[in-house]
Protein backbone atom coordinates (compact mmCIF):
# COMPACT_ATOMS: atom_id res chain seq x y z
CA UNK A 1 0.00 0.00 0.00
CA UNK A 2 1.15 3.54 -0.78
CA UNK A 3 2.24 5.22 2.48
CA UNK A 4 1.50 8.64 0.96
CA UNK A 5 -2.08 7.68 0.11
CA UNK A 6 -4.94 9.44 1.81
CA UNK A 7 -6.78 6.84 3.90
CA UNK A 8 -10.52 7.59 3.90
CA UNK A 9 -13.13 5.96 6.13
CA UNK A 10 -16.69 6.07 4.79
CA UNK A 11 -19.45 5.29 7.28
CA UNK A 12 -23.09 5.03 6.25
CA UNK A 13 -25.37 5.22 9.28
CA UNK A 14 -28.83 3.79 8.64
CA UNK A 15 -30.96 1.30 10.55
CA UNK A 16 -32.74 0.07 7.42
CA UNK A 17 -29.75 -0.07 5.06
CA UNK A 18 -27.64 -1.87 7.69
CA UNK A 19 -30.44 -4.47 8.01
CA UNK A 20 -30.62 -4.93 4.23
CA UNK A 21 -34.09 -3.35 3.91
CA UNK A 22 -32.74 -1.14 1.13
CA UNK A 23 -29.46 -0.56 -0.67
CA UNK A 24 -27.11 2.01 0.85
CA UNK A 25 -26.52 4.89 -1.57
CA UNK A 26 -24.18 7.08 0.51
CA UNK A 27 -20.99 5.02 0.29
CA UNK A 28 -21.22 4.31 -3.49
CA UNK A 29 -21.92 8.02 -4.12
CA UNK A 30 -18.89 9.04 -2.07
CA UNK A 31 -16.60 6.50 -3.72
CA UNK A 32 -17.70 7.72 -7.15
CA UNK A 33 -17.16 11.35 -6.08
CA UNK A 34 -13.63 10.70 -4.78
CA UNK A 35 -12.75 8.86 -8.01
CA UNK A 36 -13.58 12.08 -9.90
CA UNK A 37 -12.33 14.62 -7.34
CA UNK A 38 -8.92 13.34 -6.21
CA UNK A 39 -5.79 13.23 -8.36
CA UNK A 40 -3.46 12.09 -5.55
CA UNK A 41 -3.47 8.47 -4.27
CA UNK A 42 -6.20 7.34 -1.88
CA UNK A 43 -7.63 4.21 -0.32
CA UNK A 44 -10.99 3.63 1.31
CA UNK A 45 -12.42 1.61 4.20
CA UNK A 46 -16.21 1.35 4.40
CA UNK A 47 -18.67 0.61 7.21
CA UNK A 48 -22.48 0.26 7.10
CA UNK A 49 -23.91 0.52 10.62
CA UNK A 50 -27.22 1.19 12.43
CA UNK A 51 -28.23 4.45 14.15
CA UNK A 52 -26.90 3.36 17.56
CA UNK A 53 -24.69 5.85 19.38
CA UNK A 54 -22.34 3.27 20.98
CA UNK A 55 -21.86 1.55 17.57
CA UNK A 56 -21.18 4.87 15.83
CA UNK A 57 -18.68 5.92 18.51
CA UNK A 58 -16.87 2.56 18.36
CA UNK A 59 -16.72 2.69 14.55
CA UNK A 60 -15.32 6.24 14.51
CA UNK A 61 -12.71 5.31 17.13
CA UNK A 62 -11.72 2.18 15.19
CA UNK A 63 -11.30 4.07 11.91
CA UNK A 64 -9.33 6.93 13.51
CA UNK A 65 -7.24 5.01 16.06
CA UNK A 66 -6.71 1.53 14.63
CA UNK A 67 -7.20 1.88 10.86
CA UNK A 68 -5.35 5.25 11.03
CA UNK A 69 -7.69 7.00 8.59
CA UNK A 70 -6.77 10.62 7.83
CA UNK A 71 -10.37 11.49 6.91
CA UNK A 72 -13.65 9.87 7.96
CA UNK A 73 -16.93 10.91 6.35
CA UNK A 74 -20.27 9.78 7.73
CA UNK A 75 -23.63 9.93 5.97
CA UNK A 76 -26.99 9.86 7.67
CA UNK A 77 -28.36 10.32 11.17
CA UNK A 78 -27.97 14.10 11.43
CA UNK A 79 -31.60 15.25 11.52
CA UNK A 80 -33.88 15.98 14.48
CA UNK A 81 -35.57 12.55 14.65
CA UNK A 82 -35.11 10.58 17.89
CA UNK A 83 -32.89 7.95 16.18
CA UNK A 84 -30.59 10.59 14.62
CA UNK A 85 -27.55 10.46 16.93
CA UNK A 86 -24.58 10.81 14.55
CA UNK A 87 -23.59 14.31 15.80
CA UNK A 88 -23.74 13.20 19.44
CA UNK A 89 -21.55 10.17 18.70
CA UNK A 90 -19.11 12.30 16.69
CA UNK A 91 -18.78 14.93 19.42
CA UNK A 92 -18.28 12.18 22.02
CA UNK A 93 -15.07 10.98 20.28
CA UNK A 94 -13.67 14.45 19.53
CA UNK A 95 -10.38 16.01 20.62
CA UNK A 96 -11.30 19.25 18.83
CA UNK A 97 -14.56 20.54 17.36
CA UNK A 98 -14.41 22.20 13.92
CA UNK A 99 -17.67 24.23 13.80
CA UNK A 100 -16.98 25.90 10.45
CA UNK A 101 -17.73 22.68 8.56
CA UNK A 102 -21.29 22.37 9.90
CA UNK A 103 -21.93 26.08 9.38
CA UNK A 104 -20.75 25.88 5.77
CA UNK A 105 -22.74 22.71 4.99
CA UNK A 106 -25.94 24.34 6.23
CA UNK A 107 -25.17 27.52 4.26
CA UNK A 108 -24.71 25.47 1.07
CA UNK A 109 -27.84 23.38 1.62
CA UNK A 110 -29.98 26.47 2.31
CA UNK A 111 -29.44 27.41 -1.35
CA UNK A 112 -31.45 24.30 -2.22
CA UNK A 113 -33.89 23.57 0.62
CA UNK A 114 -35.26 25.60 3.58
CA UNK A 115 -35.13 22.48 5.76
CA UNK A 116 -31.31 22.66 5.76
CA UNK A 117 -31.61 24.41 9.14
CA UNK A 118 -32.79 21.08 10.58
CA UNK A 119 -29.41 19.48 9.85
CA UNK A 120 -27.10 19.03 12.82
CA UNK A 121 -23.91 18.01 10.98
CA UNK A 122 -20.65 18.52 12.86
CA UNK A 123 -16.96 17.98 12.17
CA UNK A 124 -14.23 17.10 14.66
CA UNK A 125 -10.61 16.11 14.89
CA UNK A 126 -9.60 12.95 16.70
CA UNK A 127 -5.83 12.53 16.80
CA UNK A 128 -4.64 12.76 13.18
CA UNK A 129 -8.11 12.23 11.71
CA UNK A 130 -10.72 14.71 10.49
CA UNK A 131 -14.26 13.34 10.95
CA UNK A 132 -17.09 15.07 9.07
CA UNK A 133 -20.83 14.32 9.18
CA UNK A 134 -22.34 14.64 5.70
CA UNK A 135 -26.02 14.52 4.69
CA UNK A 136 -27.55 11.18 3.77
CA UNK A 137 -28.72 11.85 0.20
CA UNK A 138 -26.17 11.47 -2.65
CA UNK A 139 -27.27 14.76 -4.28
CA UNK A 140 -26.85 16.65 -0.99
CA UNK A 141 -23.50 14.96 -0.32
CA UNK A 142 -22.15 16.18 -3.66
CA UNK A 143 -23.53 19.69 -3.11
CA UNK A 144 -21.94 20.07 0.32
CA UNK A 145 -18.58 18.78 -0.92
CA UNK A 146 -18.51 20.90 -4.11
CA UNK A 147 -20.53 23.96 -3.07
CA UNK A 148 -22.89 26.15 -5.07
CA UNK A 149 -21.92 26.83 -8.68
CA UNK A 150 -23.39 29.06 -11.37
CA UNK A 151 -24.44 27.85 -14.84
CA UNK A 152 -20.82 28.09 -16.08
CA UNK A 153 -19.53 26.02 -13.16
CA UNK A 154 -17.99 28.98 -11.33
CA UNK A 155 -18.06 28.62 -7.56
CA UNK A 156 -20.55 30.92 -5.81
CA UNK A 157 -20.30 29.30 -2.36
CA UNK A 158 -17.30 27.10 -1.60
CA UNK A 159 -17.96 23.46 -0.78
CA UNK A 160 -16.42 22.02 2.37
CA UNK A 161 -13.90 19.90 0.47
CA UNK A 162 -12.07 23.08 -0.57
CA UNK A 163 -10.76 23.29 3.03
CA UNK A 164 -10.15 19.59 3.68
CA UNK A 165 -6.73 19.16 1.99
CA UNK A 166 -5.19 21.99 4.05
CA UNK A 167 -6.89 20.76 7.23
CA UNK A 168 -5.40 17.29 6.65
CA UNK A 169 -1.99 18.95 6.08
CA UNK A 170 -2.30 20.73 9.44
CA UNK A 171 -3.09 17.54 11.38
CA UNK A 172 -0.19 15.61 9.84
CA UNK A 173 -1.83 13.74 6.97
CA UNK A 174 -0.72 13.26 3.35
CA UNK A 175 -0.75 16.02 0.73
CA UNK A 176 -4.09 15.85 -1.12
CA UNK A 177 -4.44 17.09 -4.69
CA UNK A 178 -7.78 17.58 -6.41
CA UNK A 179 -9.27 17.72 -9.88
CA UNK A 180 -10.06 21.43 -10.04
CA UNK A 181 -12.92 20.81 -12.48
CA UNK A 182 -14.71 19.05 -9.59
CA UNK A 183 -13.41 20.93 -6.53
CA UNK A 184 -10.41 23.18 -6.00
CA UNK A 185 -8.57 22.59 -2.75
CA UNK A 186 -7.43 25.85 -1.16
CA UNK A 187 -4.12 26.34 0.63
CA UNK A 188 -2.20 29.48 1.56
CA UNK A 189 0.62 30.07 -0.95
CA UNK A 190 3.21 29.02 1.65
CA UNK A 191 1.57 25.57 1.93
CA UNK A 192 1.35 24.80 -1.81
CA UNK A 193 3.87 22.22 -3.06
CA UNK A 194 5.54 22.67 -6.42
CA UNK A 195 4.43 20.14 -9.01
PDB file of C-alpha atoms in Angstrom:
ATOM      1  CA  UNK A   1       0.000   0.000   0.000  1.00  0.00           C
ATOM      2  CA  UNK A   2       1.155   3.536  -0.783  1.00  0.00           C
ATOM      3  CA  UNK A   3       2.241   5.218   2.477  1.00  0.00           C
ATOM      4  CA  UNK A   4       1.503   8.637   0.965  1.00  0.00           C
ATOM      5  CA  UNK A   5      -2.077   7.677   0.106  1.00  0.00           C
ATOM      6  CA  UNK A   6      -4.939   9.436   1.813  1.00  0.00           C
ATOM      7  CA  UNK A   7      -6.783   6.844   3.902  1.00  0.00           C
ATOM      8  CA  UNK A   8     -10.522   7.589   3.898  1.00  0.00           C
ATOM      9  CA  UNK A   9     -13.125   5.964   6.134  1.00  0.00           C
ATOM     10  CA  UNK A  10     -16.689   6.067   4.788  1.00  0.00           C
ATOM     11  CA  UNK A  11     -19.448   5.292   7.276  1.00  0.00           C
ATOM     12  CA  UNK A  12     -23.094   5.029   6.254  1.00  0.00           C
ATOM     13  CA  UNK A  13     -25.374   5.223   9.280  1.00  0.00           C
ATOM     14  CA  UNK A  14     -28.827   3.793   8.637  1.00  0.00           C
ATOM     15  CA  UNK A  15     -30.961   1.297  10.546  1.00  0.00           C
ATOM     16  CA  UNK A  16     -32.745   0.068   7.424  1.00  0.00           C
ATOM     17  CA  UNK A  17     -29.747  -0.074   5.064  1.00  0.00           C
ATOM     18  CA  UNK A  18     -27.642  -1.874   7.686  1.00  0.00           C
ATOM     19  CA  UNK A  19     -30.441  -4.469   8.010  1.00  0.00           C
ATOM     20  CA  UNK A  20     -30.625  -4.930   4.233  1.00  0.00           C
ATOM     21  CA  UNK A  21     -34.092  -3.352   3.909  1.00  0.00           C
ATOM     22  CA  UNK A  22     -32.738  -1.137   1.131  1.00  0.00           C
ATOM     23  CA  UNK A  23     -29.461  -0.558  -0.671  1.00  0.00           C
ATOM     24  CA  UNK A  24     -27.112   2.007   0.853  1.00  0.00           C
ATOM     25  CA  UNK A  25     -26.516   4.887  -1.568  1.00  0.00           C
ATOM     26  CA  UNK A  26     -24.176   7.081   0.506  1.00  0.00           C
ATOM     27  CA  UNK A  27     -20.992   5.016   0.292  1.00  0.00           C
ATOM     28  CA  UNK A  28     -21.223   4.309  -3.487  1.00  0.00           C
ATOM     29  CA  UNK A  29     -21.925   8.022  -4.122  1.00  0.00           C
ATOM     30  CA  UNK A  30     -18.889   9.042  -2.067  1.00  0.00           C
ATOM     31  CA  UNK A  31     -16.596   6.495  -3.725  1.00  0.00           C
ATOM     32  CA  UNK A  32     -17.696   7.723  -7.152  1.00  0.00           C
ATOM     33  CA  UNK A  33     -17.162  11.353  -6.083  1.00  0.00           C
ATOM     34  CA  UNK A  34     -13.632  10.697  -4.784  1.00  0.00           C
ATOM     35  CA  UNK A  35     -12.746   8.859  -8.012  1.00  0.00           C
ATOM     36  CA  UNK A  36     -13.579  12.080  -9.899  1.00  0.00           C
ATOM     37  CA  UNK A  37     -12.327  14.620  -7.338  1.00  0.00           C
ATOM     38  CA  UNK A  38      -8.918  13.340  -6.206  1.00  0.00           C
ATOM     39  CA  UNK A  39      -5.793  13.225  -8.362  1.00  0.00           C
ATOM     40  CA  UNK A  40      -3.462  12.092  -5.546  1.00  0.00           C
ATOM     41  CA  UNK A  41      -3.469   8.468  -4.266  1.00  0.00           C
ATOM     42  CA  UNK A  42      -6.201   7.343  -1.881  1.00  0.00           C
ATOM     43  CA  UNK A  43      -7.628   4.206  -0.316  1.00  0.00           C
ATOM     44  CA  UNK A  44     -10.987   3.625   1.313  1.00  0.00           C
ATOM     45  CA  UNK A  45     -12.424   1.611   4.200  1.00  0.00           C
ATOM     46  CA  UNK A  46     -16.214   1.350   4.402  1.00  0.00           C
ATOM     47  CA  UNK A  47     -18.670   0.606   7.211  1.00  0.00           C
ATOM     48  CA  UNK A  48     -22.476   0.261   7.097  1.00  0.00           C
ATOM     49  CA  UNK A  49     -23.910   0.518  10.617  1.00  0.00           C
ATOM     50  CA  UNK A  50     -27.216   1.189  12.431  1.00  0.00           C
ATOM     51  CA  UNK A  51     -28.234   4.448  14.152  1.00  0.00           C
ATOM     52  CA  UNK A  52     -26.905   3.357  17.557  1.00  0.00           C
ATOM     53  CA  UNK A  53     -24.693   5.852  19.376  1.00  0.00           C
ATOM     54  CA  UNK A  54     -22.340   3.269  20.981  1.00  0.00           C
ATOM     55  CA  UNK A  55     -21.859   1.549  17.573  1.00  0.00           C
ATOM     56  CA  UNK A  56     -21.184   4.874  15.827  1.00  0.00           C
ATOM     57  CA  UNK A  57     -18.685   5.916  18.510  1.00  0.00           C
ATOM     58  CA  UNK A  58     -16.874   2.558  18.355  1.00  0.00           C
ATOM     59  CA  UNK A  59     -16.722   2.690  14.546  1.00  0.00           C
ATOM     60  CA  UNK A  60     -15.315   6.238  14.506  1.00  0.00           C
ATOM     61  CA  UNK A  61     -12.707   5.314  17.130  1.00  0.00           C
ATOM     62  CA  UNK A  62     -11.718   2.184  15.189  1.00  0.00           C
ATOM     63  CA  UNK A  63     -11.297   4.074  11.911  1.00  0.00           C
ATOM     64  CA  UNK A  64      -9.335   6.932  13.509  1.00  0.00           C
ATOM     65  CA  UNK A  65      -7.236   5.014  16.057  1.00  0.00           C
ATOM     66  CA  UNK A  66      -6.714   1.526  14.626  1.00  0.00           C
ATOM     67  CA  UNK A  67      -7.197   1.878  10.856  1.00  0.00           C
ATOM     68  CA  UNK A  68      -5.346   5.248  11.033  1.00  0.00           C
ATOM     69  CA  UNK A  69      -7.686   7.005   8.594  1.00  0.00           C
ATOM     70  CA  UNK A  70      -6.773  10.617   7.825  1.00  0.00           C
ATOM     71  CA  UNK A  71     -10.369  11.486   6.906  1.00  0.00           C
ATOM     72  CA  UNK A  72     -13.650   9.874   7.962  1.00  0.00           C
ATOM     73  CA  UNK A  73     -16.931  10.909   6.347  1.00  0.00           C
ATOM     74  CA  UNK A  74     -20.271   9.784   7.734  1.00  0.00           C
ATOM     75  CA  UNK A  75     -23.625   9.931   5.975  1.00  0.00           C
ATOM     76  CA  UNK A  76     -26.993   9.861   7.672  1.00  0.00           C
ATOM     77  CA  UNK A  77     -28.362  10.320  11.166  1.00  0.00           C
ATOM     78  CA  UNK A  78     -27.968  14.101  11.426  1.00  0.00           C
ATOM     79  CA  UNK A  79     -31.598  15.254  11.516  1.00  0.00           C
ATOM     80  CA  UNK A  80     -33.878  15.984  14.478  1.00  0.00           C
ATOM     81  CA  UNK A  81     -35.570  12.547  14.647  1.00  0.00           C
ATOM     82  CA  UNK A  82     -35.113  10.575  17.895  1.00  0.00           C
ATOM     83  CA  UNK A  83     -32.886   7.947  16.185  1.00  0.00           C
ATOM     84  CA  UNK A  84     -30.594  10.586  14.617  1.00  0.00           C
ATOM     85  CA  UNK A  85     -27.550  10.457  16.927  1.00  0.00           C
ATOM     86  CA  UNK A  86     -24.584  10.809  14.549  1.00  0.00           C
ATOM     87  CA  UNK A  87     -23.593  14.306  15.796  1.00  0.00           C
ATOM     88  CA  UNK A  88     -23.740  13.200  19.438  1.00  0.00           C
ATOM     89  CA  UNK A  89     -21.546  10.170  18.703  1.00  0.00           C
ATOM     90  CA  UNK A  90     -19.112  12.300  16.695  1.00  0.00           C
ATOM     91  CA  UNK A  91     -18.777  14.930  19.422  1.00  0.00           C
ATOM     92  CA  UNK A  92     -18.276  12.178  22.018  1.00  0.00           C
ATOM     93  CA  UNK A  93     -15.074  10.976  20.278  1.00  0.00           C
ATOM     94  CA  UNK A  94     -13.671  14.448  19.527  1.00  0.00           C
ATOM     95  CA  UNK A  95     -10.377  16.005  20.616  1.00  0.00           C
ATOM     96  CA  UNK A  96     -11.303  19.254  18.827  1.00  0.00           C
ATOM     97  CA  UNK A  97     -14.558  20.544  17.363  1.00  0.00           C
ATOM     98  CA  UNK A  98     -14.413  22.204  13.919  1.00  0.00           C
ATOM     99  CA  UNK A  99     -17.670  24.225  13.801  1.00  0.00           C
ATOM    100  CA  UNK A 100     -16.975  25.900  10.451  1.00  0.00           C
ATOM    101  CA  UNK A 101     -17.727  22.683   8.556  1.00  0.00           C
ATOM    102  CA  UNK A 102     -21.286  22.372   9.896  1.00  0.00           C
ATOM    103  CA  UNK A 103     -21.927  26.076   9.384  1.00  0.00           C
ATOM    104  CA  UNK A 104     -20.752  25.880   5.766  1.00  0.00           C
ATOM    105  CA  UNK A 105     -22.736  22.713   4.994  1.00  0.00           C
ATOM    106  CA  UNK A 106     -25.945  24.342   6.229  1.00  0.00           C
ATOM    107  CA  UNK A 107     -25.170  27.522   4.260  1.00  0.00           C
ATOM    108  CA  UNK A 108     -24.713  25.475   1.073  1.00  0.00           C
ATOM    109  CA  UNK A 109     -27.839  23.376   1.625  1.00  0.00           C
ATOM    110  CA  UNK A 110     -29.977  26.473   2.306  1.00  0.00           C
ATOM    111  CA  UNK A 111     -29.436  27.410  -1.352  1.00  0.00           C
ATOM    112  CA  UNK A 112     -31.448  24.296  -2.217  1.00  0.00           C
ATOM    113  CA  UNK A 113     -33.894  23.567   0.621  1.00  0.00           C
ATOM    114  CA  UNK A 114     -35.257  25.599   3.575  1.00  0.00           C
ATOM    115  CA  UNK A 115     -35.132  22.483   5.764  1.00  0.00           C
ATOM    116  CA  UNK A 116     -31.306  22.656   5.764  1.00  0.00           C
ATOM    117  CA  UNK A 117     -31.607  24.411   9.136  1.00  0.00           C
ATOM    118  CA  UNK A 118     -32.793  21.076  10.578  1.00  0.00           C
ATOM    119  CA  UNK A 119     -29.412  19.484   9.851  1.00  0.00           C
ATOM    120  CA  UNK A 120     -27.102  19.030  12.821  1.00  0.00           C
ATOM    121  CA  UNK A 121     -23.905  18.005  10.975  1.00  0.00           C
ATOM    122  CA  UNK A 122     -20.653  18.517  12.863  1.00  0.00           C
ATOM    123  CA  UNK A 123     -16.959  17.983  12.174  1.00  0.00           C
ATOM    124  CA  UNK A 124     -14.234  17.096  14.664  1.00  0.00           C
ATOM    125  CA  UNK A 125     -10.609  16.107  14.892  1.00  0.00           C
ATOM    126  CA  UNK A 126      -9.601  12.948  16.705  1.00  0.00           C
ATOM    127  CA  UNK A 127      -5.831  12.534  16.799  1.00  0.00           C
ATOM    128  CA  UNK A 128      -4.645  12.756  13.184  1.00  0.00           C
ATOM    129  CA  UNK A 129      -8.112  12.226  11.713  1.00  0.00           C
ATOM    130  CA  UNK A 130     -10.716  14.712  10.487  1.00  0.00           C
ATOM    131  CA  UNK A 131     -14.258  13.340  10.947  1.00  0.00           C
ATOM    132  CA  UNK A 132     -17.089  15.067   9.075  1.00  0.00           C
ATOM    133  CA  UNK A 133     -20.831  14.317   9.184  1.00  0.00           C
ATOM    134  CA  UNK A 134     -22.345  14.636   5.703  1.00  0.00           C
ATOM    135  CA  UNK A 135     -26.021  14.524   4.691  1.00  0.00           C
ATOM    136  CA  UNK A 136     -27.551  11.182   3.774  1.00  0.00           C
ATOM    137  CA  UNK A 137     -28.723  11.854   0.196  1.00  0.00           C
ATOM    138  CA  UNK A 138     -26.173  11.467  -2.652  1.00  0.00           C
ATOM    139  CA  UNK A 139     -27.267  14.764  -4.285  1.00  0.00           C
ATOM    140  CA  UNK A 140     -26.847  16.654  -0.989  1.00  0.00           C
ATOM    141  CA  UNK A 141     -23.499  14.956  -0.323  1.00  0.00           C
ATOM    142  CA  UNK A 142     -22.146  16.180  -3.662  1.00  0.00           C
ATOM    143  CA  UNK A 143     -23.534  19.689  -3.114  1.00  0.00           C
ATOM    144  CA  UNK A 144     -21.940  20.071   0.317  1.00  0.00           C
ATOM    145  CA  UNK A 145     -18.576  18.776  -0.922  1.00  0.00           C
ATOM    146  CA  UNK A 146     -18.509  20.899  -4.106  1.00  0.00           C
ATOM    147  CA  UNK A 147     -20.526  23.962  -3.066  1.00  0.00           C
ATOM    148  CA  UNK A 148     -22.895  26.148  -5.067  1.00  0.00           C
ATOM    149  CA  UNK A 149     -21.921  26.834  -8.679  1.00  0.00           C
ATOM    150  CA  UNK A 150     -23.385  29.056 -11.373  1.00  0.00           C
ATOM    151  CA  UNK A 151     -24.442  27.849 -14.845  1.00  0.00           C
ATOM    152  CA  UNK A 152     -20.825  28.092 -16.079  1.00  0.00           C
ATOM    153  CA  UNK A 153     -19.535  26.015 -13.157  1.00  0.00           C
ATOM    154  CA  UNK A 154     -17.986  28.985 -11.327  1.00  0.00           C
ATOM    155  CA  UNK A 155     -18.058  28.621  -7.561  1.00  0.00           C
ATOM    156  CA  UNK A 156     -20.555  30.922  -5.815  1.00  0.00           C
ATOM    157  CA  UNK A 157     -20.305  29.302  -2.359  1.00  0.00           C
ATOM    158  CA  UNK A 158     -17.304  27.100  -1.599  1.00  0.00           C
ATOM    159  CA  UNK A 159     -17.963  23.463  -0.777  1.00  0.00           C
ATOM    160  CA  UNK A 160     -16.423  22.025   2.371  1.00  0.00           C
ATOM    161  CA  UNK A 161     -13.902  19.899   0.473  1.00  0.00           C
ATOM    162  CA  UNK A 162     -12.073  23.080  -0.573  1.00  0.00           C
ATOM    163  CA  UNK A 163     -10.762  23.295   3.025  1.00  0.00           C
ATOM    164  CA  UNK A 164     -10.152  19.587   3.676  1.00  0.00           C
ATOM    165  CA  UNK A 165      -6.727  19.157   1.990  1.00  0.00           C
ATOM    166  CA  UNK A 166      -5.193  21.986   4.049  1.00  0.00           C
ATOM    167  CA  UNK A 167      -6.889  20.755   7.234  1.00  0.00           C
ATOM    168  CA  UNK A 168      -5.404  17.289   6.647  1.00  0.00           C
ATOM    169  CA  UNK A 169      -1.987  18.947   6.082  1.00  0.00           C
ATOM    170  CA  UNK A 170      -2.299  20.728   9.437  1.00  0.00           C
ATOM    171  CA  UNK A 171      -3.091  17.540  11.375  1.00  0.00           C
ATOM    172  CA  UNK A 172      -0.189  15.605   9.838  1.00  0.00           C
ATOM    173  CA  UNK A 173      -1.832  13.743   6.968  1.00  0.00           C
ATOM    174  CA  UNK A 174      -0.719  13.263   3.352  1.00  0.00           C
ATOM    175  CA  UNK A 175      -0.753  16.023   0.732  1.00  0.00           C
ATOM    176  CA  UNK A 176      -4.092  15.851  -1.120  1.00  0.00           C
ATOM    177  CA  UNK A 177      -4.441  17.091  -4.693  1.00  0.00           C
ATOM    178  CA  UNK A 178      -7.784  17.583  -6.412  1.00  0.00           C
ATOM    179  CA  UNK A 179      -9.269  17.718  -9.881  1.00  0.00           C
ATOM    180  CA  UNK A 180     -10.063  21.429 -10.039  1.00  0.00           C
ATOM    181  CA  UNK A 181     -12.924  20.807 -12.477  1.00  0.00           C
ATOM    182  CA  UNK A 182     -14.713  19.052  -9.588  1.00  0.00           C
ATOM    183  CA  UNK A 183     -13.408  20.929  -6.530  1.00  0.00           C
ATOM    184  CA  UNK A 184     -10.412  23.176  -5.998  1.00  0.00           C
ATOM    185  CA  UNK A 185      -8.567  22.585  -2.746  1.00  0.00           C
ATOM    186  CA  UNK A 186      -7.434  25.847  -1.157  1.00  0.00           C
ATOM    187  CA  UNK A 187      -4.116  26.341   0.629  1.00  0.00           C
ATOM    188  CA  UNK A 188      -2.203  29.476   1.555  1.00  0.00           C
ATOM    189  CA  UNK A 189       0.623  30.073  -0.952  1.00  0.00           C
ATOM    190  CA  UNK A 190       3.207  29.024   1.645  1.00  0.00           C
ATOM    191  CA  UNK A 191       1.570  25.573   1.932  1.00  0.00           C
ATOM    192  CA  UNK A 192       1.348  24.805  -1.815  1.00  0.00           C
ATOM    193  CA  UNK A 193       3.874  22.219  -3.059  1.00  0.00           C
ATOM    194  CA  UNK A 194       5.537  22.674  -6.419  1.00  0.00           C
ATOM    195  CA  UNK A 195       4.426  20.140  -9.009  1.00  0.00           C
TER     196      UNK A 195
END
